[in-house]
Amino acid sequence: SALNITDYTTEARVTPDSPVAGHTVTELRALADDEVSVTSIVRNDSRSARPLPDAALRPDDTVILEGEPAALE
């Protein structure tokens, strides 16, 4: 194979009742057993690439996640 793809990327919307709403990027990683990385946060049509670990996730944010397919489910 010409490409060695090990991680996948997907996006997810943070809903008001989401368990990650109000939590930080670091806390989201811990909930996912450090198998998922937050590569960006899209908020109010503005994209924050490589968000800081203490960035809080808010309802209606879209998070760009990277990791193994099973971890992204």
Tab-separated table of N, CA, C and O in Angstrom:
chain	number	residue	atom	x	y	z
A	1	SER	N	0.834	-1.181	0.000
A	1	SER	CA	0.000	0.000	0.000
A	1	SER	C	0.881	1.248	0.000
A	1	SER	O	1.883	1.331	0.705
A	2	ALA	N	0.500	2.225	-0.758
A	2	ALA	CA	1.261	3.473	-0.845
A	2	ALA	C	1.033	4.359	0.369
A	2	ALA	O	1.847	5.218	0.680
A	3	LEU	N	-0.084	4.151	1.041
A	3	LEU	CA	-0.411	4.966	2.209
A	3	LEU	C	-0.476	4.088	3.454
A	3	LEU	O	-1.025	3.003	3.429
A	4	ASN	N	0.068	4.598	4.533
A	4	ASN	CA	-0.015	3.911	5.815
A	4	ASN	C	-0.885	4.751	6.730
A	4	ASN	O	-0.401	5.651	7.407
A	5	ILE	N	-2.162	4.465	6.717
A	5	ILE	CA	-3.109	5.248	7.512
A	5	ILE	C	-3.331	4.538	8.838
A	5	ILE	O	-3.791	3.409	8.880
A	6	THR	N	-2.969	5.223	9.924
A	6	THR	CA	-3.144	4.610	11.233
A	6	THR	C	-4.250	5.279	12.034
A	6	THR	O	-4.893	4.647	12.846
A	7	ASP	N	-4.461	6.570	11.840
A	7	ASP	CA	-5.492	7.289	12.571
A	7	ASP	C	-6.536	7.822	11.602
A	7	ASP	O	-6.249	8.095	10.446
A	8	TYR	N	-7.735	7.964	12.113
A	8	TYR	CA	-8.835	8.494	11.341
A	8	TYR	C	-9.294	9.802	11.980
A	8	TYR	O	-9.055	10.044	13.146
A	9	THR	N	-9.979	10.609	11.195
A	9	THR	CA	-10.477	11.888	11.674
A	9	THR	C	-11.983	11.936	11.461
A	9	THR	O	-12.489	11.472	10.438
A	10	THR	N	-12.680	12.500	12.436
A	10	THR	CA	-14.116	12.700	12.319
A	10	THR	C	-14.483	13.969	13.073
A	10	THR	O	-13.658	14.523	13.798
A	11	GLU	N	-15.687	14.437	12.870
A	11	GLU	CA	-16.134	15.596	13.628
A	11	GLU	C	-17.381	15.212	14.403
A	11	GLU	O	-18.137	14.339	14.005
A	12	ALA	N	-17.544	15.877	15.543
A	12	ALA	CA	-18.695	15.618	16.396
A	12	ALA	C	-19.192	16.932	16.981
A	12	ALA	O	-18.392	17.807	17.320
A	13	ARG	N	-20.487	17.050	17.094
A	13	ARG	CA	-21.104	18.243	17.679
A	13	ARG	C	-21.285	18.015	19.172
A	13	ARG	O	-21.737	16.958	19.592
A	14	VAL	N	-20.934	19.006	19.972
A	14	VAL	CA	-21.163	18.954	21.415
A	14	VAL	C	-22.586	19.457	21.663
A	14	VAL	O	-22.886	20.610	21.392
A	15	THR	N	-23.436	18.583	22.155
A	15	THR	CA	-24.818	18.959	22.427
A	15	THR	C	-24.925	19.487	23.863
A	15	THR	O	-24.047	19.230	24.688
A	16	PRO	N	-26.001	20.219	24.162
A	16	PRO	CA	-26.149	20.752	25.524
A	16	PRO	C	-26.125	19.676	26.608
A	16	PRO	O	-25.650	19.913	27.710
A	17	ASP	N	-26.623	18.476	26.290
A	17	ASP	CA	-26.647	17.406	27.288
A	17	ASP	C	-25.477	16.428	27.138
A	17	ASP	O	-25.449	15.380	27.770
A	18	SER	N	-24.501	16.794	26.321
A	18	SER	CA	-23.327	15.938	26.117
A	18	SER	C	-22.518	15.825	27.404
A	18	SER	O	-22.347	16.806	28.124
A	19	PRO	N	-21.986	14.639	27.684
A	19	PRO	CA	-21.159	14.480	28.884
A	19	PRO	C	-19.855	15.273	28.838
A	19	PRO	O	-19.220	15.468	29.865
A	20	VAL	N	-19.456	15.757	27.664
A	20	VAL	CA	-18.205	16.532	27.577
A	20	VAL	C	-18.442	18.038	27.616
A	20	VAL	O	-17.490	18.801	27.757
A	21	ALA	N	-19.700	18.477	27.523
A	21	ALA	CA	-20.000	19.914	27.574
A	21	ALA	C	-19.536	20.474	28.905
A	21	ALA	O	-19.835	19.935	29.965
A	22	GLY	N	-18.740	21.540	28.838
A	22	GLY	CA	-18.211	22.161	30.041
A	22	GLY	C	-16.889	21.577	30.504
A	22	GLY	O	-16.277	22.098	31.425
A	23	HIS	N	-16.461	20.499	29.873
A	23	HIS	CA	-15.187	19.876	30.228
A	23	HIS	C	-14.081	20.360	29.294
A	23	HIS	O	-14.338	20.909	28.232
A	24	THR	N	-12.848	20.118	29.679
A	24	THR	CA	-11.710	20.565	28.889
A	24	THR	C	-11.284	19.498	27.881
A	24	THR	O	-11.709	18.342	27.967
A	25	VAL	N	-10.413	19.905	26.971
A	25	VAL	CA	-9.831	18.975	26.004
A	25	VAL	C	-9.134	17.828	26.744
A	25	VAL	O	-9.284	16.662	26.387
A	26	THR	N	-8.412	18.144	27.799
A	26	THR	CA	-7.714	17.112	28.580
A	26	THR	C	-8.704	16.128	29.190
A	26	THR	O	-8.472	14.915	29.184
A	27	GLU	N	-9.819	16.641	29.710
A	27	GLU	CA	-10.819	15.759	30.312
A	27	GLU	C	-11.472	14.868	29.259
A	27	GLU	O	-11.763	13.692	29.530
A	28	LEU	N	-11.679	15.383	28.054
A	28	LEU	CA	-12.222	14.563	26.971
A	28	LEU	C	-11.259	13.440	26.629
A	28	LEU	O	-11.664	12.290	26.468
A	29	ARG	N	-9.984	13.757	26.541
A	29	ARG	CA	-8.980	12.720	26.266
A	29	ARG	C	-9.005	11.638	27.340
A	29	ARG	O	-8.901	10.453	27.044
A	30	ALA	N	-9.135	12.047	28.602
A	30	ALA	CA	-9.179	11.078	29.703
A	30	ALA	C	-10.416	10.184	29.595
A	30	ALA	O	-10.330	8.970	29.823
A	31	LEU	N	-11.561	10.769	29.223
A	31	LEU	CA	-12.783	9.978	29.054
A	31	LEU	C	-12.615	8.934	27.953
A	31	LEU	O	-13.227	7.882	27.990
A	32	ALA	N	-11.783	9.254	26.972
A	32	ALA	CA	-11.541	8.345	25.844
A	32	ALA	C	-10.273	7.524	26.057
A	32	ALA	O	-9.720	6.978	25.108
A	33	ASP	N	-9.815	7.430	27.305
A	33	ASP	CA	-8.609	6.657	27.640
A	33	ASP	C	-7.404	7.069	26.798
A	33	ASP	O	-6.603	6.226	26.396
A	34	ASP	N	-7.289	8.359	26.516
A	34	ASP	CA	-6.187	8.923	25.729
A	34	ASP	C	-6.045	8.312	24.338
A	34	ASP	O	-4.986	8.351	23.739
A	35	GLU	N	-7.140	7.757	23.819
A	35	GLU	CA	-7.105	7.159	22.484
A	35	GLU	C	-7.628	8.119	21.417
A	35	GLU	O	-7.620	7.795	20.240
A	36	VAL	N	-8.104	9.296	21.840
A	36	VAL	CA	-8.657	10.288	20.917
A	36	VAL	C	-7.976	11.624	21.164
A	36	VAL	O	-7.767	12.014	22.314
A	37	SER	N	-7.610	12.303	20.087
A	37	SER	CA	-7.034	13.643	20.186
A	37	SER	C	-8.006	14.649	19.587
A	37	SER	O	-8.652	14.365	18.572
A	38	VAL	N	-8.106	15.806	20.221
A	38	VAL	CA	-8.904	16.908	19.669
A	38	VAL	C	-7.951	17.753	18.840
A	38	VAL	O	-7.040	18.373	19.368
A	39	THR	N	-8.141	17.743	17.524
A	39	THR	CA	-7.231	18.482	16.655
A	39	THR	C	-7.715	19.902	16.391
A	39	THR	O	-6.909	20.766	16.068
A	40	SER	N	-9.030	20.138	16.526
A	40	SER	CA	-9.596	21.473	16.311
A	40	SER	C	-10.926	21.586	17.026
A	40	SER	O	-11.606	20.591	17.271
A	41	ILE	N	-11.282	22.819	17.336
A	41	ILE	CA	-12.614	23.147	17.831
A	41	ILE	C	-13.170	24.226	16.908
A	41	ILE	O	-12.508	25.235	16.661
A	42	VAL	N	-14.368	24.001	16.385
A	42	VAL	CA	-15.045	25.002	15.557
A	42	VAL	C	-16.160	25.593	16.410
A	42	VAL	O	-17.041	24.875	16.878
A	43	ARG	N	-16.065	26.905	16.619
A	43	ARG	CA	-17.039	27.609	17.459
A	43	ARG	C	-17.417	28.906	16.756
A	43	ARG	O	-16.559	29.697	16.399
A	44	ASN	N	-18.718	29.116	16.561
A	44	ASN	CA	-19.209	30.340	15.908
A	44	ASN	C	-18.495	30.599	14.585
A	44	ASN	O	-18.038	31.710	14.313
A	45	ASP	N	-18.365	29.559	13.775
A	45	ASP	CA	-17.730	29.636	12.455
A	45	ASP	C	-16.246	29.992	12.510
A	45	ASP	O	-15.655	30.373	11.509
A	46	SER	N	-15.642	29.914	13.672
A	46	SER	CA	-14.207	30.170	13.827
A	46	SER	C	-13.539	28.878	14.271
A	46	SER	O	-14.008	28.217	15.197
A	47	ARG	N	-12.444	28.528	13.602
A	47	ARG	CA	-11.766	27.269	13.889
A	47	ARG	C	-10.509	27.514	14.719
A	47	ARG	O	-9.675	28.339	14.366
A	48	SER	N	-10.386	26.770	15.808
A	48	SER	CA	-9.206	26.830	16.663
A	48	SER	C	-8.396	25.559	16.434
A	48	SER	O	-8.761	24.492	16.927
A	49	ALA	N	-7.330	25.683	15.661
A	49	ALA	CA	-6.484	24.520	15.404
A	49	ALA	C	-5.579	24.281	16.605
A	49	ALA	O	-5.112	25.221	17.240
A	50	ARG	N	-5.373	23.032	16.917
A	50	ARG	CA	-4.543	22.627	18.058
A	50	ARG	C	-4.940	23.364	19.334
A	50	ARG	O	-4.162	24.135	19.898
A	51	PRO	N	-6.163	23.113	19.803
A	51	PRO	CA	-6.627	23.806	21.006
A	51	PRO	C	-5.778	23.456	22.228
A	51	PRO	O	-5.237	22.361	22.325
A	52	LEU	N	-5.676	24.398	23.132
A	52	LEU	CA	-4.920	24.185	24.355
A	52	LEU	C	-5.601	23.114	25.210
A	52	LEU	O	-6.817	22.943	25.152
A	53	PRO	N	-4.824	22.388	26.015
A	53	PRO	CA	-5.401	21.318	26.844
A	53	PRO	C	-6.494	21.792	27.795
A	53	PRO	O	-7.394	21.035	28.132
A	54	ASP	N	-6.427	23.067	28.224
A	54	ASP	CA	-7.436	23.563	29.161
A	54	ASP	C	-8.597	24.266	28.468
A	54	ASP	O	-9.447	24.863	29.127
A	55	ALA	N	-8.673	24.172	27.131
A	55	ALA	CA	-9.795	24.763	26.394
A	55	ALA	C	-11.077	24.019	26.762
A	55	ALA	O	-11.130	22.789	26.726
A	56	ALA	N	-12.102	24.767	27.143
A	56	ALA	CA	-13.380	24.167	27.535
A	56	ALA	C	-14.243	23.915	26.304
A	56	ALA	O	-14.288	24.735	25.389
A	57	LEU	N	-14.918	22.780	26.301
A	57	LEU	CA	-15.844	22.435	25.229
A	57	LEU	C	-17.221	22.951	25.605
A	57	LEU	O	-17.692	22.742	26.720
A	58	ARG	N	-17.852	23.641	24.672
A	58	ARG	CA	-19.150	24.269	24.927
A	58	ARG	C	-20.219	23.643	24.040
A	58	ARG	O	-19.917	23.176	22.937
A	59	PRO	N	-21.474	23.694	24.501
A	59	PRO	CA	-22.556	23.237	23.625
A	59	PRO	C	-22.509	23.984	22.290
A	59	PRO	O	-22.167	25.163	22.242
A	60	ASP	N	-22.786	23.268	21.227
A	60	ASP	CA	-22.778	23.740	19.835
A	60	ASP	C	-21.384	23.841	19.231
A	60	ASP	O	-21.246	24.206	18.070
A	61	ASP	N	-20.329	23.534	20.005
A	61	ASP	CA	-19.001	23.412	19.400
A	61	ASP	C	-18.992	22.186	18.500
A	61	ASP	O	-19.712	21.208	18.748
A	62	THR	N	-18.184	22.241	17.466
A	62	THR	CA	-17.889	21.060	16.678
A	62	THR	C	-16.429	20.730	16.950
A	62	THR	O	-15.563	21.603	16.816
A	63	VAL	N	-16.173	19.504	17.378
A	63	VAL	CA	-14.797	19.097	17.659
A	63	VAL	C	-14.329	18.163	16.556
A	63	VAL	O	-15.068	17.304	16.092
A	64	ILE	N	-13.102	18.387	16.107
A	64	ILE	CA	-12.471	17.515	15.127
A	64	ILE	C	-11.606	16.549	15.926
A	64	ILE	O	-10.714	16.966	16.671
A	65	LEU	N	-11.915	15.268	15.796
A	65	LEU	CA	-11.272	14.236	16.589
A	65	LEU	C	-10.429	13.328	15.715
A	65	LEU	O	-10.799	13.021	14.580
A	66	GLU	N	-9.321	12.870	16.256
A	66	GLU	CA	-8.435	11.943	15.547
A	66	GLU	C	-8.140	10.752	16.446
A	66	GLU	O	-7.896	10.918	17.644
A	67	GLY	N	-8.173	9.561	15.867
A	67	GLY	CA	-7.857	8.365	16.627
A	67	GLY	C	-8.214	7.113	15.843
A	67	GLY	O	-8.619	7.183	14.679
A	68	GLU	N	-8.068	5.981	16.500
A	68	GLU	CA	-8.454	4.709	15.888
A	68	GLU	C	-9.979	4.671	15.726
A	68	GLU	O	-10.699	5.239	16.555
A	69	PRO	N	-10.469	3.993	14.684
A	69	PRO	CA	-11.914	3.966	14.447
A	69	PRO	C	-12.727	3.521	15.661
A	69	PRO	O	-13.747	4.123	15.973
A	70	ALA	N	-12.289	2.505	16.375
A	70	ALA	CA	-13.044	2.011	17.527
A	70	ALA	C	-13.135	3.085	18.624
A	70	ALA	O	-14.149	3.191	19.317
A	71	ALA	N	-12.087	3.876	18.776
A	71	ALA	CA	-12.078	4.908	19.822
A	71	ALA	C	-12.974	6.078	19.455
A	71	ALA	O	-13.441	6.798	20.324
A	72	LEU	N	-13.240	6.264	18.168
A	72	LEU	CA	-14.048	7.398	17.705
A	72	LEU	C	-15.544	7.109	17.746
A	72	LEU	O	-16.335	8.012	17.526
A	73	GLU	N	-15.925	5.900	18.031
A	73	GLU	CA	-17.360	5.556	18.049
A	73	GLU	C	-18.053	6.111	19.257
A	73	GLU	O	-17.509	6.298	20.286
